[in-house]
mmCIF file of C-alpha atoms in Angstrom:
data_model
loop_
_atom_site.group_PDB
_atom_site.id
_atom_site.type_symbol
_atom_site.label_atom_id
_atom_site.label_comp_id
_atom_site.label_asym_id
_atom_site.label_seq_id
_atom_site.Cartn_x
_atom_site.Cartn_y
_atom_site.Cartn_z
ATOM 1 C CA UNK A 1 22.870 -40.601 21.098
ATOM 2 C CA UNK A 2 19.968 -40.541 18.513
ATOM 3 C CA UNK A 3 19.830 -43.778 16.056
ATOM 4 C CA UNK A 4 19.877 -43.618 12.413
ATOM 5 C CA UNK A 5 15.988 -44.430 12.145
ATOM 6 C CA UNK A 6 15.519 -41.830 14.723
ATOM 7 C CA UNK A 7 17.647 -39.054 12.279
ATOM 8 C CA UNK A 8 15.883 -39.871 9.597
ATOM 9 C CA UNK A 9 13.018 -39.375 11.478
ATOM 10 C CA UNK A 10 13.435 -36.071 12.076
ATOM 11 C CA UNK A 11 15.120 -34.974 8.460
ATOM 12 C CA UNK A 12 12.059 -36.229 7.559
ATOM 13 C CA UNK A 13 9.565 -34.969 9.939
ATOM 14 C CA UNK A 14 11.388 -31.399 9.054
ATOM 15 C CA UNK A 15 11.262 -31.886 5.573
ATOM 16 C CA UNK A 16 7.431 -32.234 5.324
ATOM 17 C CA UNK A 17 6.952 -29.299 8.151
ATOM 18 C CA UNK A 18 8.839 -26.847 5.439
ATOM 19 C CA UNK A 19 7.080 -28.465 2.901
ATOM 20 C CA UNK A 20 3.580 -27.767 4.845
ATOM 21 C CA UNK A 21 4.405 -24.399 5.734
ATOM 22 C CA UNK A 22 5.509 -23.566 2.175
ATOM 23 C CA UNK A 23 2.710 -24.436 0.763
ATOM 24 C CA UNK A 24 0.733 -22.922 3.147
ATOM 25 C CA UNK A 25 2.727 -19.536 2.577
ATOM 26 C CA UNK A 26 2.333 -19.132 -0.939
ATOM 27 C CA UNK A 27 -1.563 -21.430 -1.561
ATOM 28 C CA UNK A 28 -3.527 -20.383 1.672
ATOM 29 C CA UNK A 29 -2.276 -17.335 3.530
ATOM 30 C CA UNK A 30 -2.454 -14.849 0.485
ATOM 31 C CA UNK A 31 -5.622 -16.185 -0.702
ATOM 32 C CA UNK A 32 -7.529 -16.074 2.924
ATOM 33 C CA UNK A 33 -10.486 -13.300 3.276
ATOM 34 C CA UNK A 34 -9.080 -10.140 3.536
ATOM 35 C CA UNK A 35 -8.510 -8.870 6.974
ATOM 36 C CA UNK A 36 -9.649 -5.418 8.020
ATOM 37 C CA UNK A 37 -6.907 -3.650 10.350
ATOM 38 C CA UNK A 38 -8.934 -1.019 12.295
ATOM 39 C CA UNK A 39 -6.864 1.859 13.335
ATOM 40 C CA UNK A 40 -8.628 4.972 15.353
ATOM 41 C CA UNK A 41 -6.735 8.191 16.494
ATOM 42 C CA UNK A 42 -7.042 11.885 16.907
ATOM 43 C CA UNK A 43 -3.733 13.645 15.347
ATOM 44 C CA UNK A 44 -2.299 16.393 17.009
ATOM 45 C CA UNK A 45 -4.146 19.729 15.681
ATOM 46 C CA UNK A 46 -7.534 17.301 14.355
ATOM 47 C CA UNK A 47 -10.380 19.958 14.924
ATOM 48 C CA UNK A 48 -13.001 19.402 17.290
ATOM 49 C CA UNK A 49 -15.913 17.643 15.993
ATOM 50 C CA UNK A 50 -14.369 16.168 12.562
ATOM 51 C CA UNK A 51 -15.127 12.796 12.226
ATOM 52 C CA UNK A 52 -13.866 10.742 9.013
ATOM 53 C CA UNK A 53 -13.815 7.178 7.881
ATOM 54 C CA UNK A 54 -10.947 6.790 5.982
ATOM 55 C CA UNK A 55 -10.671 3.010 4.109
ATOM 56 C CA UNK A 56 -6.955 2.647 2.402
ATOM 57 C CA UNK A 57 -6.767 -0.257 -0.727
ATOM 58 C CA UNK A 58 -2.615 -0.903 -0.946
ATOM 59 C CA UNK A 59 -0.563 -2.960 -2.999
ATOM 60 C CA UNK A 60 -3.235 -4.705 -5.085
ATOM 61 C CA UNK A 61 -0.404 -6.164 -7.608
ATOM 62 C CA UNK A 62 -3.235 -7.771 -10.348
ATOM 63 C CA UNK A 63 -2.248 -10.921 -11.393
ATOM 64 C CA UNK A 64 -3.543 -14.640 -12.122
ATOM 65 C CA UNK A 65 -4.107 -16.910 -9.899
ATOM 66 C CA UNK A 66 -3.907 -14.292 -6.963
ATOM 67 C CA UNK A 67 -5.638 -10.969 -7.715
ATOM 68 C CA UNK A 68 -7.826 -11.686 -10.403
ATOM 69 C CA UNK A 69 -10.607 -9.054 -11.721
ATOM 70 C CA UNK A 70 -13.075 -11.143 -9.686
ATOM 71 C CA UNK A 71 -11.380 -11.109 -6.213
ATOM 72 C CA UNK A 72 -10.603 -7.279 -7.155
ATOM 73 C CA UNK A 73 -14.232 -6.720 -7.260
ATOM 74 C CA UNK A 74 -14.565 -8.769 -4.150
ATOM 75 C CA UNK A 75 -12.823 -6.612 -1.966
ATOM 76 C CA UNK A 76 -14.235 -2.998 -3.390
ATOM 77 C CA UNK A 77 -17.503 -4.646 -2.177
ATOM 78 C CA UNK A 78 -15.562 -5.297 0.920
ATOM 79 C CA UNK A 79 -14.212 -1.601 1.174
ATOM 80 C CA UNK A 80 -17.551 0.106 0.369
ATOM 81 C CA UNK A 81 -19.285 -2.215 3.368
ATOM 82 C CA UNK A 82 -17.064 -0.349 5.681
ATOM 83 C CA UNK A 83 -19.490 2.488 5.030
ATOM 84 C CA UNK A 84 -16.437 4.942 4.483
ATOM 85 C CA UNK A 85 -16.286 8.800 4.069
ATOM 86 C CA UNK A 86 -13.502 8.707 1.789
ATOM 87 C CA UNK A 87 -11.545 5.608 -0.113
ATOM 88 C CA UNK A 88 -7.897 5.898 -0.714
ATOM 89 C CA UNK A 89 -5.834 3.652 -3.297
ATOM 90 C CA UNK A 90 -1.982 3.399 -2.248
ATOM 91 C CA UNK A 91 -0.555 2.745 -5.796
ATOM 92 C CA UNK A 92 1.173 -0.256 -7.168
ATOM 93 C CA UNK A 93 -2.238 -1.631 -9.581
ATOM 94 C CA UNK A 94 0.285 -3.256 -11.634
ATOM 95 C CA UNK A 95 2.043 -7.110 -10.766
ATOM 96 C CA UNK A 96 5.788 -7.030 -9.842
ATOM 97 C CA UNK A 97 6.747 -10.486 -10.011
ATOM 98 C CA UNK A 98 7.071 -13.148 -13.329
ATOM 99 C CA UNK A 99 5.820 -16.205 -11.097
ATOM 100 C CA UNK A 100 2.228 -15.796 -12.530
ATOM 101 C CA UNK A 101 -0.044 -17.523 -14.593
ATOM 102 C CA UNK A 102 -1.465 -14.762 -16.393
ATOM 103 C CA UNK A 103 -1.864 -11.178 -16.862
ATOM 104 C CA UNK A 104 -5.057 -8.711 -15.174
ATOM 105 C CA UNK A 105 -4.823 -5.771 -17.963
ATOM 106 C CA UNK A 106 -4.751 -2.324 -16.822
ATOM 107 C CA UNK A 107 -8.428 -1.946 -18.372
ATOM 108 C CA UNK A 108 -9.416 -4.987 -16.122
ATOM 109 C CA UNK A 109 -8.214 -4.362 -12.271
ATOM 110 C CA UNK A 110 -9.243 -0.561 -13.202
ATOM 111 C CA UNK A 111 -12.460 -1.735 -14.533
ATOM 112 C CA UNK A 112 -13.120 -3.982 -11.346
ATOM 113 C CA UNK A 113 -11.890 -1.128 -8.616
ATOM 114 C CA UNK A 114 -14.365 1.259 -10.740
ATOM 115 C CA UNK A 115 -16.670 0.019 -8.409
ATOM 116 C CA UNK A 116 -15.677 1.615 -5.024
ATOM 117 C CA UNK A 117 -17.824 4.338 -4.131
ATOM 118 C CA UNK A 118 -18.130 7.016 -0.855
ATOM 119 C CA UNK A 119 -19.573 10.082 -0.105
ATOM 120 C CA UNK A 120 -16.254 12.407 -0.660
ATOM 121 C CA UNK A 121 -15.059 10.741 -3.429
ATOM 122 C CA UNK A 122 -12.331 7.774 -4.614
ATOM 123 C CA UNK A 123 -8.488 9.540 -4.049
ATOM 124 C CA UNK A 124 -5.129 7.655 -5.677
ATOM 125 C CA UNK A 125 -1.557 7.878 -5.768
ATOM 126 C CA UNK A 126 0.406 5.295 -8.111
ATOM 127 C CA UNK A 127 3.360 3.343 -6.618
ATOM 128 C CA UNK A 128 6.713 2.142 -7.981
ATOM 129 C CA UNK A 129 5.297 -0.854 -10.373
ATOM 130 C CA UNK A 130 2.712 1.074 -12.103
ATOM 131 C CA UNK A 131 6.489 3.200 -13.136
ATOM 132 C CA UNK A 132 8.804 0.127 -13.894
ATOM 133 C CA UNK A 133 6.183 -1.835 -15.970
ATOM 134 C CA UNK A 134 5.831 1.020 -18.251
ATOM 135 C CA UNK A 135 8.182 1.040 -20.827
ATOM 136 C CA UNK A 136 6.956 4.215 -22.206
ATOM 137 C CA UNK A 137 7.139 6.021 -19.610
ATOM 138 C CA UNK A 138 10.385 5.295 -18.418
ATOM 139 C CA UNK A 139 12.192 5.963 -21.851
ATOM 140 C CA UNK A 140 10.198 9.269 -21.679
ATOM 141 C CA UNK A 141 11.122 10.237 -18.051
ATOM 142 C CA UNK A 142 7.720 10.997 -17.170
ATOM 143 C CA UNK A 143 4.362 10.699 -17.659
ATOM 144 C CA UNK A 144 0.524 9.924 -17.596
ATOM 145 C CA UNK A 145 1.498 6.174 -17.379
ATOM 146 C CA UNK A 146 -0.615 3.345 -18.442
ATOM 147 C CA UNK A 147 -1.721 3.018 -14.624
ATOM 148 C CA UNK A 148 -2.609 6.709 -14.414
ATOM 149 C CA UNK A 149 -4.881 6.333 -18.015
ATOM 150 C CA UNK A 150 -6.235 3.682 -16.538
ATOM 151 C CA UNK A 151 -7.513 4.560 -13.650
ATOM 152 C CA UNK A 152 -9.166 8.514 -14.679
ATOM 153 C CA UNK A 153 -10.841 6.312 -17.411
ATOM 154 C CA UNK A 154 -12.793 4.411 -14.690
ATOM 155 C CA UNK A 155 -13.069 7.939 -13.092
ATOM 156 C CA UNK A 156 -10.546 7.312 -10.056
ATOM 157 C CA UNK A 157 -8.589 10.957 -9.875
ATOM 158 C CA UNK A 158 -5.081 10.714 -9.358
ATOM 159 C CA UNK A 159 -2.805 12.719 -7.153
ATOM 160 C CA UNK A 160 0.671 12.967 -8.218
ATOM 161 C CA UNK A 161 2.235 15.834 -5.994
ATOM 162 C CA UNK A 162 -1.024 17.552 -6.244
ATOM 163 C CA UNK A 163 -3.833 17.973 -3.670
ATOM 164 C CA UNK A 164 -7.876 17.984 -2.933
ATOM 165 C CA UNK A 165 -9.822 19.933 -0.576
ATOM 166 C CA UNK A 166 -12.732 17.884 1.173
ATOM 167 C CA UNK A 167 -15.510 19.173 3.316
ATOM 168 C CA UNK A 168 -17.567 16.979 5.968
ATOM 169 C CA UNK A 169 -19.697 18.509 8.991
ATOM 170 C CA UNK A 170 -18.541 22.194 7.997
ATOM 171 C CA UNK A 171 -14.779 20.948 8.168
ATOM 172 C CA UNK A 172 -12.302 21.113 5.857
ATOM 173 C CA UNK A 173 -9.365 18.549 4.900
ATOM 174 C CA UNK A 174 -6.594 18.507 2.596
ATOM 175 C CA UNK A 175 -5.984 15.135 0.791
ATOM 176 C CA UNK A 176 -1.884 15.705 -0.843
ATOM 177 C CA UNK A 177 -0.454 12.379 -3.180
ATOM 178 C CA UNK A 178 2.663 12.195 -3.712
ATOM 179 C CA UNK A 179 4.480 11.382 -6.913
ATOM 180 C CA UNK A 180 6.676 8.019 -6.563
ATOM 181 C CA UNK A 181 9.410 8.415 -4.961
ATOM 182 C CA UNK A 182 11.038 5.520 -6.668
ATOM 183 C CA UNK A 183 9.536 6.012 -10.281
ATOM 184 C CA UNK A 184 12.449 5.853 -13.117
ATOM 185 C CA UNK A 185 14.799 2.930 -13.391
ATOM 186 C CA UNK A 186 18.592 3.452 -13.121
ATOM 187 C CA UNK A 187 20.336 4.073 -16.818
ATOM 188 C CA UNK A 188 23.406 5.566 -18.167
ATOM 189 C CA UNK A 189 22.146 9.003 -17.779
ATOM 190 C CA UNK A 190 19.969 8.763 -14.374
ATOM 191 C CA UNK A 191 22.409 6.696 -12.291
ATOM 192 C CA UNK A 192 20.521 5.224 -9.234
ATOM 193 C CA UNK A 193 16.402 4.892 -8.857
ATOM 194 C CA UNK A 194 15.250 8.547 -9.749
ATOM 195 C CA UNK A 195 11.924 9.868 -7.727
ATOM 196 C CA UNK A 196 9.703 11.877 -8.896
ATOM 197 C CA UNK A 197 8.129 13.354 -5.961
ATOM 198 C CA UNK A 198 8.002 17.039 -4.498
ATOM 199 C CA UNK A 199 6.828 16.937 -0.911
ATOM 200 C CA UNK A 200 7.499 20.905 -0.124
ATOM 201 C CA UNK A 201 6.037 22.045 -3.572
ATOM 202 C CA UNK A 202 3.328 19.736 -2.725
ATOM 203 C CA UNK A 203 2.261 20.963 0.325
ATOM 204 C CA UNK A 204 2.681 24.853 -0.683
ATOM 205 C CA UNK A 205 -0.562 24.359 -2.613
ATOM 206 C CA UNK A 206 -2.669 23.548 0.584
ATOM 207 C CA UNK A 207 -4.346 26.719 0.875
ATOM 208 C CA UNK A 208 -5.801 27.099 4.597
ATOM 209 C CA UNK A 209 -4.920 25.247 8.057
ATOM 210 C CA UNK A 210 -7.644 22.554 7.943
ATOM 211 C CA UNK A 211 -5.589 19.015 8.347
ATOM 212 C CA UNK A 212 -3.967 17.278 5.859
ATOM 213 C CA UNK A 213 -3.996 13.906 5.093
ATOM 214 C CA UNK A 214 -0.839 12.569 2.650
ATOM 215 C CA UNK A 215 -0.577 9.629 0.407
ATOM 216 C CA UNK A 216 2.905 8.496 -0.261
ATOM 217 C CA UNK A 217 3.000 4.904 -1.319
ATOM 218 C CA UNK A 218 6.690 4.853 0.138
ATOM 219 C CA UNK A 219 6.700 5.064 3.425
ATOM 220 C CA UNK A 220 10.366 6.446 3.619
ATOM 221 C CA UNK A 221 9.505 9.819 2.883
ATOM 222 C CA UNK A 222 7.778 9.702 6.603
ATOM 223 C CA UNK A 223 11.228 11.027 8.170
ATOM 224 C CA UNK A 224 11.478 14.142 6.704
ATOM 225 C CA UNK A 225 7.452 15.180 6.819
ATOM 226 C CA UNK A 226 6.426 18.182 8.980
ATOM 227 C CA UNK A 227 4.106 18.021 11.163
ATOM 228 C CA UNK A 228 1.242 20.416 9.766
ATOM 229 C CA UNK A 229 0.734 16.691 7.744
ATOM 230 C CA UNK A 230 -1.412 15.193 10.594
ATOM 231 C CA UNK A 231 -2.033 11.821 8.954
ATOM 232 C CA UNK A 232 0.546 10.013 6.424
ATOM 233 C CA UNK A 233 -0.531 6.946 4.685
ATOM 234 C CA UNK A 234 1.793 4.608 3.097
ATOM 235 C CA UNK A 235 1.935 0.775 1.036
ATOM 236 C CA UNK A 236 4.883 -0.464 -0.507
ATOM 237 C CA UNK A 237 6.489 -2.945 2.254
ATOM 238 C CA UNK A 238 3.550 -5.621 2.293
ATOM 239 C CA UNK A 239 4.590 -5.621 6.048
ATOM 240 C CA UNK A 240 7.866 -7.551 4.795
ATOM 241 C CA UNK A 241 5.543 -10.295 3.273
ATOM 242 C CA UNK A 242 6.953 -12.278 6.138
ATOM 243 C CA UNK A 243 6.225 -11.369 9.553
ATOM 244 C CA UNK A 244 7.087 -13.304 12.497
ATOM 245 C CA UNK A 245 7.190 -11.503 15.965
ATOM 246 C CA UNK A 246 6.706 -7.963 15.174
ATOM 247 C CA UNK A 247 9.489 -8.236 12.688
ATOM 248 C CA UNK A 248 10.272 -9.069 8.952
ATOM 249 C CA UNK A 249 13.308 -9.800 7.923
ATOM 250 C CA UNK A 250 13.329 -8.506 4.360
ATOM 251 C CA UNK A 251 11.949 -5.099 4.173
ATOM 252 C CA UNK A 252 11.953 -2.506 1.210
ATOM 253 C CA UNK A 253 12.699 0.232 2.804
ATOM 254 C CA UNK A 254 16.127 1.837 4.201
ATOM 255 C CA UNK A 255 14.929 2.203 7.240
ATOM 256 C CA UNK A 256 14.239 -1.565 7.884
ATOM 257 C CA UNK A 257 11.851 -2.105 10.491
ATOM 258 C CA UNK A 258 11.253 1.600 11.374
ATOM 259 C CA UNK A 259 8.515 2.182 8.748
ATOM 260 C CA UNK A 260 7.688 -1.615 7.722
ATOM 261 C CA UNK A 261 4.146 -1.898 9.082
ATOM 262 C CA UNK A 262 1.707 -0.522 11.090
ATOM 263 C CA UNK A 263 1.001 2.983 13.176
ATOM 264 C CA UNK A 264 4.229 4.599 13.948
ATOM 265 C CA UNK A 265 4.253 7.849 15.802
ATOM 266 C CA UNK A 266 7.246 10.184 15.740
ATOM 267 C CA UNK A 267 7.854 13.169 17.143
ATOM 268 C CA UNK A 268 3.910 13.517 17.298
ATOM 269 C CA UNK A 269 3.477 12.773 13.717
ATOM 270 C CA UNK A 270 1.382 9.694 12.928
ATOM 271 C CA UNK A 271 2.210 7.132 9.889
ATOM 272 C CA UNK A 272 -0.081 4.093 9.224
ATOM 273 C CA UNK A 273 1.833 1.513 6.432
ATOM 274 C CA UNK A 274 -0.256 -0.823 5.639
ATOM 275 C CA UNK A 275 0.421 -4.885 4.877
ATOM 276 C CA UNK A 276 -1.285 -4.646 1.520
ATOM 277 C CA UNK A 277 -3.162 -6.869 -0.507
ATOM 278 C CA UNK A 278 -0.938 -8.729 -3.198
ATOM 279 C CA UNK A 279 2.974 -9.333 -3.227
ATOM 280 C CA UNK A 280 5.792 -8.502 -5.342
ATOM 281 C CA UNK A 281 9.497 -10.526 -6.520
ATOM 282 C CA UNK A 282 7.418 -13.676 -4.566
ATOM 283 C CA UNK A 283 4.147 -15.074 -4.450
ATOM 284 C CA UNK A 284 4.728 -15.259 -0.846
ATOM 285 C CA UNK A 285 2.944 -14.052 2.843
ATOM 286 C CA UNK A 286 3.213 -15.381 5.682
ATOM 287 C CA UNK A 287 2.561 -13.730 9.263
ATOM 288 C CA UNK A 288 1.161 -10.863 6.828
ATOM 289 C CA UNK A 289 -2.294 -11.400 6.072
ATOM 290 C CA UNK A 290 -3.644 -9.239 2.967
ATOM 291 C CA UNK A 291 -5.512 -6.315 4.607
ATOM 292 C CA UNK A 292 -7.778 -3.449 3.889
ATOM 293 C CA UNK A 293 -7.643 -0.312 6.351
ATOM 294 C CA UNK A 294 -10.356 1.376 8.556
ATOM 295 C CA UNK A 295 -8.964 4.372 9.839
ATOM 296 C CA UNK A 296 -11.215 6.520 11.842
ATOM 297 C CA UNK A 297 -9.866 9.905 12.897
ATOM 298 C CA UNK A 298 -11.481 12.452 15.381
#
């Protein structure tokens, strides 16, 4: 039978573990260097003799102390060290969470990512934030948001169900973004979160069979994409934010687990979520390092 001292022993031997791994949860683990999750495949269909160097930015979430301008520009030099062909931004710029100590301005995080560069250009989609943070745009139902300004200011084109056609080596391939698929806030006319995306009318305006490579910052929208999309790229989860296992046990996303991080292959279509950079609701990761993607297909 355990003795009082030895109780209170553990209560308190458990108390300062939670404390420890607390603070180690919110202070250390989202502030650590970014980690750079390498993925390399060849989709179904990929034509011979392609090879690209995609690097994916998710999730950023600009806020003080965590994602200030300065660690922004930190990890664009980061990104462009990768030596990609193309850089894609996963949408959500914008902080979703109150527990901060200040504000990054839309003029400042777009300002600091203004300096990614490679050779076929800087793509973007915008994710659910950059929508619910702007009060304009919501009353309105639509947009250019603040996010969207923002970011063709610093020259960083945005793709809201709309594509691009890139060439490398004498190859062609399609780059589609979706709209957000979670954009407008419930009222008394739009009962329920409202999307604004169009995968089918987005893909109708890819105009040859050269691959193409989608941006959805959503990672739901995975179950119902054909496969002539060899390559679908997704944010949104932060890999749970918590990860312990393989598994996290809060995930945004209907499908739970399914789509909450990593390379998932279905049906031989390929999806690659990635863990993100910043958090939302909590200033919390743990098991979930903030990442930046490789991805090299062919």
């Amino acid at each position: 039978m355990i003795s009082r001292r030895g109780f209170l022993r553990f209560i308190g031997g458990s108390f300062l573990t939670a404390a420890a791994l607390g603070a180690y949860a919110v202070g250390i683990e989202p502030m650590l260097l970014t980690h750079v999750k390498r993925y390399a495949l060849t989709p179904p269909h990929w034509p011979d003799g392609l090879k690209l160097r995609v690097v994916a930015l998710a999730d950023i979430h600009a806020c003080r102390p965590w994602m200030t301008p300065d660690r922004i520009a930190s990890l664009v030099q980061h990104a462009n060290a990768l030596q990609p062909d193309v850089i894609v931004l996963l949408g959500d710029y914008i902080s979703g969470m109150p527990m901060v100590t200040g504000p990054v301005t839309p003029s400042q995080w777009a300002s600091a990512l203004s300096g990614l560069k490679a050779p076929l250009g800087v793509l973007s989609i915008l994710g659910n934030h950059d929508w619910w943070h702007d009060g304009f745009a919501q009353r309105a139902g639509a947009g250019p948001t603040i996010a969207r300004k923002a970011l063709e200011k610093v020259g960083i084109s945005v793709l809201e169900n709309d594509v691009v056609r890139l060439e490398k080596d004498g190859h062609g391939v399609w780059i589609a973004g979706l709209a957000d698929q979670q954009a407008l806030l419930p009222t008394a006319e739009r009962p329920g979160l409202t999307g604004l995306d169009d995968l089918d009318g987005t893909l109708a305006k890819v105009g040859d069979t050269a691959p193409v490579i989608l941006l959805a910052h959503e990672p739901d929208i995975f179950a119902t994409v054909p496969r002539r999309v060899s390559l679908t790229l997704s944010g949104h989860t932060h890999g749970g934010q918590v990860r312990l296992f393989g598994y996290s046990p809060v995930v945004p996303s209907r499908y739970g687990n399914r789509y909450a991080y990593g390379h998932v292959v279905e049906n031989d279509r390929n999806l690659i979520v990635s863990g993100g950079l910043g958090f939302s609701i909590m200033p919390v990761r743990f098991g979930m390092r903030p990442e930046i993607l490789q991805i090299d297909l062919g």
